[in-house]
mmCIF file of C-alpha atoms in Angstrom:
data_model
loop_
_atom_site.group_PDB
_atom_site.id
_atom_site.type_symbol
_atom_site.label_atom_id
_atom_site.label_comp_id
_atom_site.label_asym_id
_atom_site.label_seq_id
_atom_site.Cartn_x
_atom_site.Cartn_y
_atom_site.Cartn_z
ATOM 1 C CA UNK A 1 0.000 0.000 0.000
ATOM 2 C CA UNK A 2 1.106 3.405 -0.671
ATOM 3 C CA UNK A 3 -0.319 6.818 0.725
ATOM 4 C CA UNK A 4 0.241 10.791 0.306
ATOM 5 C CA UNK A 5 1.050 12.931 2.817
ATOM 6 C CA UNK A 6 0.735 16.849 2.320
ATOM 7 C CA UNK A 7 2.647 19.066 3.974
ATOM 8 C CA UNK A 8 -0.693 21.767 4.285
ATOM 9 C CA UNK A 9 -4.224 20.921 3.401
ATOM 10 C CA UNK A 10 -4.642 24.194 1.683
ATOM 11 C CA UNK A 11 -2.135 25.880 -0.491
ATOM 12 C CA UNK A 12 -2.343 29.553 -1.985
ATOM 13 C CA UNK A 13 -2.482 30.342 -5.720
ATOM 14 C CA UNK A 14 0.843 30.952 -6.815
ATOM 15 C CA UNK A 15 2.038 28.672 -3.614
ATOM 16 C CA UNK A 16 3.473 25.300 -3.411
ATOM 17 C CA UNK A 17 1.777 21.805 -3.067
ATOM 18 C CA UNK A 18 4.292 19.468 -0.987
ATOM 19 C CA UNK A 19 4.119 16.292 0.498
ATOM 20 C CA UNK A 20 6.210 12.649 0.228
ATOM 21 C CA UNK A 21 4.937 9.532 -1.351
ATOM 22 C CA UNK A 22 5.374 6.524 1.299
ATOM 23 C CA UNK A 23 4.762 3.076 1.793
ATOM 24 C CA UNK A 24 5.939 -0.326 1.414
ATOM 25 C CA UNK A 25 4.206 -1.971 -1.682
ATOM 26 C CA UNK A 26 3.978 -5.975 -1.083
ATOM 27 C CA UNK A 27 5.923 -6.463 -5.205
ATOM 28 C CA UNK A 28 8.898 -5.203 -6.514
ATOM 29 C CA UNK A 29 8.110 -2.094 -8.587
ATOM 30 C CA UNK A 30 10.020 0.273 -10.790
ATOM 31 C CA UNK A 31 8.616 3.801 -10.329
ATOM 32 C CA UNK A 32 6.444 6.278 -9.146
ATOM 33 C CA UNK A 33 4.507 8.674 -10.949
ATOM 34 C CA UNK A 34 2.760 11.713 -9.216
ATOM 35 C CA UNK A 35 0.564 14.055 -10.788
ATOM 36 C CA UNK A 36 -1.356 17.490 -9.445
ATOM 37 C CA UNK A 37 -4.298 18.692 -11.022
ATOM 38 C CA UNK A 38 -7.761 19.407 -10.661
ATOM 39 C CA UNK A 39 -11.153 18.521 -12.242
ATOM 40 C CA UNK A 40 -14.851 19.890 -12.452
ATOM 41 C CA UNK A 41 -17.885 17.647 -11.262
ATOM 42 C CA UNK A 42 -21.537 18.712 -11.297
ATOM 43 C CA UNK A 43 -23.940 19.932 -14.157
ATOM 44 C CA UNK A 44 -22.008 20.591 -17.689
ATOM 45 C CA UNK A 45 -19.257 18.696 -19.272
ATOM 46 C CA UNK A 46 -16.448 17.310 -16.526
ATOM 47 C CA UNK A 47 -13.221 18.958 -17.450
ATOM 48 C CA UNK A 48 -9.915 17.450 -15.764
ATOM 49 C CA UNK A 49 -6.426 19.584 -16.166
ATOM 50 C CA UNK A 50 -2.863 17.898 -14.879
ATOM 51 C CA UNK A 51 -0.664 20.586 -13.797
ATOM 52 C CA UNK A 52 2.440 19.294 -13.274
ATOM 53 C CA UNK A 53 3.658 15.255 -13.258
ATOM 54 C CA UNK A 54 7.257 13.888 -11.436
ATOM 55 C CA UNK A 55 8.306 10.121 -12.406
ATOM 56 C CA UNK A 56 11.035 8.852 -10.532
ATOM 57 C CA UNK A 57 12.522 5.474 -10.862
ATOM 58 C CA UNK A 58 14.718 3.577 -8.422
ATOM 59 C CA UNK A 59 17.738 4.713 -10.215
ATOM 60 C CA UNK A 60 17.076 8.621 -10.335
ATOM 61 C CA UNK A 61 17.282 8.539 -6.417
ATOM 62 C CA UNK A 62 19.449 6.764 -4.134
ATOM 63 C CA UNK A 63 16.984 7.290 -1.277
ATOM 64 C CA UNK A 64 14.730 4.754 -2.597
ATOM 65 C CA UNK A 65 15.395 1.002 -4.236
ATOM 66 C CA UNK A 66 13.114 -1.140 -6.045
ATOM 67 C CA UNK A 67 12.533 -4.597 -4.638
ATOM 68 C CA UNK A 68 9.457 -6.178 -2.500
ATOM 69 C CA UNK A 69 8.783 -4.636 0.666
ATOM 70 C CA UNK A 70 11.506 -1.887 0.694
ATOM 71 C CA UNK A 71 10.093 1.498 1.219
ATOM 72 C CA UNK A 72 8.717 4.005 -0.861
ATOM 73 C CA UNK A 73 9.643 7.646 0.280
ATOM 74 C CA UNK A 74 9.559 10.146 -2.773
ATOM 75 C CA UNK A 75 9.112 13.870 -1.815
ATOM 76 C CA UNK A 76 7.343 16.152 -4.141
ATOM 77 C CA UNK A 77 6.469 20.072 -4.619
ATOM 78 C CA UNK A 78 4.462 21.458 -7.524
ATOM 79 C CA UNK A 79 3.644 25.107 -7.960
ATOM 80 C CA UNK A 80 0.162 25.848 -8.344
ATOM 81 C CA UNK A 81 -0.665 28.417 -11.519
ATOM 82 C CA UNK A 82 -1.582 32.088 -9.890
ATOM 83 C CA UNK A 83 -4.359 32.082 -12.225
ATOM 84 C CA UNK A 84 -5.565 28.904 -10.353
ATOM 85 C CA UNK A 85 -8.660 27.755 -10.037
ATOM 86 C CA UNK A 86 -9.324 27.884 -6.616
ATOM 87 C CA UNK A 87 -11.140 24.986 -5.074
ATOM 88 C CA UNK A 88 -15.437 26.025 -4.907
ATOM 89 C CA UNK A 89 -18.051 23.430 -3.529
ATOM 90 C CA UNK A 90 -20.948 24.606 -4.976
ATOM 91 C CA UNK A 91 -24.224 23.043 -6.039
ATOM 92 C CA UNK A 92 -24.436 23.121 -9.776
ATOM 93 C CA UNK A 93 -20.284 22.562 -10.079
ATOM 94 C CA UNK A 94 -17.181 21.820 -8.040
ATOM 95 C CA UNK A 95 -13.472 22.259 -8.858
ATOM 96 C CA UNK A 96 -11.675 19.668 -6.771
ATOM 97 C CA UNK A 97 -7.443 19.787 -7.015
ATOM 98 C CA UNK A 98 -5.898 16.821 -6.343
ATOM 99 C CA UNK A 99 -2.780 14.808 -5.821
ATOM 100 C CA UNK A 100 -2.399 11.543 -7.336
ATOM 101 C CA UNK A 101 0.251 8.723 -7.267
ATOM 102 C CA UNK A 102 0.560 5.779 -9.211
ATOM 103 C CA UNK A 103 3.212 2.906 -7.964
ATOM 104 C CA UNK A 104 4.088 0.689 -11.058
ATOM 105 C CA UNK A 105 4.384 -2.753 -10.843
ATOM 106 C CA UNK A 106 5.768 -4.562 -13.669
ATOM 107 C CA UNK A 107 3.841 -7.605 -14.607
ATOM 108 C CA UNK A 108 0.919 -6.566 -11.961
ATOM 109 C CA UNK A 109 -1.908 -4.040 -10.956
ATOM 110 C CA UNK A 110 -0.173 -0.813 -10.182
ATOM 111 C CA UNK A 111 -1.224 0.749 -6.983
ATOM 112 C CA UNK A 112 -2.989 4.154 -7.070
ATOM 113 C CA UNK A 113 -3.854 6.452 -3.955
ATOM 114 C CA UNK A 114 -5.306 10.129 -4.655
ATOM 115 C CA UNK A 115 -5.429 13.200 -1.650
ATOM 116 C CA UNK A 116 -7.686 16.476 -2.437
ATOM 117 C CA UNK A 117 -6.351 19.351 -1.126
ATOM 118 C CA UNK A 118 -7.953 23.000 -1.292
ATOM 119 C CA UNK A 119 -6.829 25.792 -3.591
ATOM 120 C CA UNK A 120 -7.617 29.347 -1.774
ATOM 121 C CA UNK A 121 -7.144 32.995 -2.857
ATOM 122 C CA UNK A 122 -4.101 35.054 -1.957
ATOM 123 C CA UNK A 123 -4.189 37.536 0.478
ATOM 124 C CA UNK A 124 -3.435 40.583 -0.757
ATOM 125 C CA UNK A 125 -2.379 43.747 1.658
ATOM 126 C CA UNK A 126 -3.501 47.029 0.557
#
């Protein structure tokens, strides 16, 4: 199993998502891929928009090796665009942002975990 952990459940436009990848997947795999992005649900067509995607393979990074039941620990940041969109739960439409990570497993199901996080407006000081 693998999980996400952010560093802040709500980031600023124009800020920083950041977090780590961890876990200890039961087969030997050969990479992680982590994607942040967000999506529309509700009334009208479903748009989804990746913002920014890190691989890393077992050889990119000494901190972490490939092989059964050795653990995953990949750190990630990702800017988020100033122009956002910022999260909104609303009744007709939602924009939900999102942090997804896919561990590949050769020859198997890959394992997939996803976090939302919320996108908020900058303060501004007049």
């Amino acid at each position: 199993m693998i999980g996400i952990l952010l560093d802040a459940p709500e980031v600023e436009v124009g800020g920083k998502v950041a977090g780590r990848v961890v876990g200890t997947p039961e087969k030997k795999w050969q990479a992680v891929a982590i994607e942040v992005g967000w999506r529309t649900e509700g009334r009208g067509t479903p748009e989804q928009v990746t913002v920014a995607t890190v691989r890393r393979t077992p050889e990119e990074d000494g901190a972490f090796i490939a092989g059964a039941s050795i653990p995953v620990d990949v750190p990630f940041e990702v800017e988020i665009p100033s122009e956002g969109p910022i999260s909104y739960d609303g009744q007709i439409v939602r924009f939900i942002w999102c942090v997804s990570a896919t561990l590949e497993i050769p020859w198997a199901r890959d394992e997939k975990k996803e976090v939302v996080f919320r996108v908020v407006p900058r303060f501004i000081e007049i």
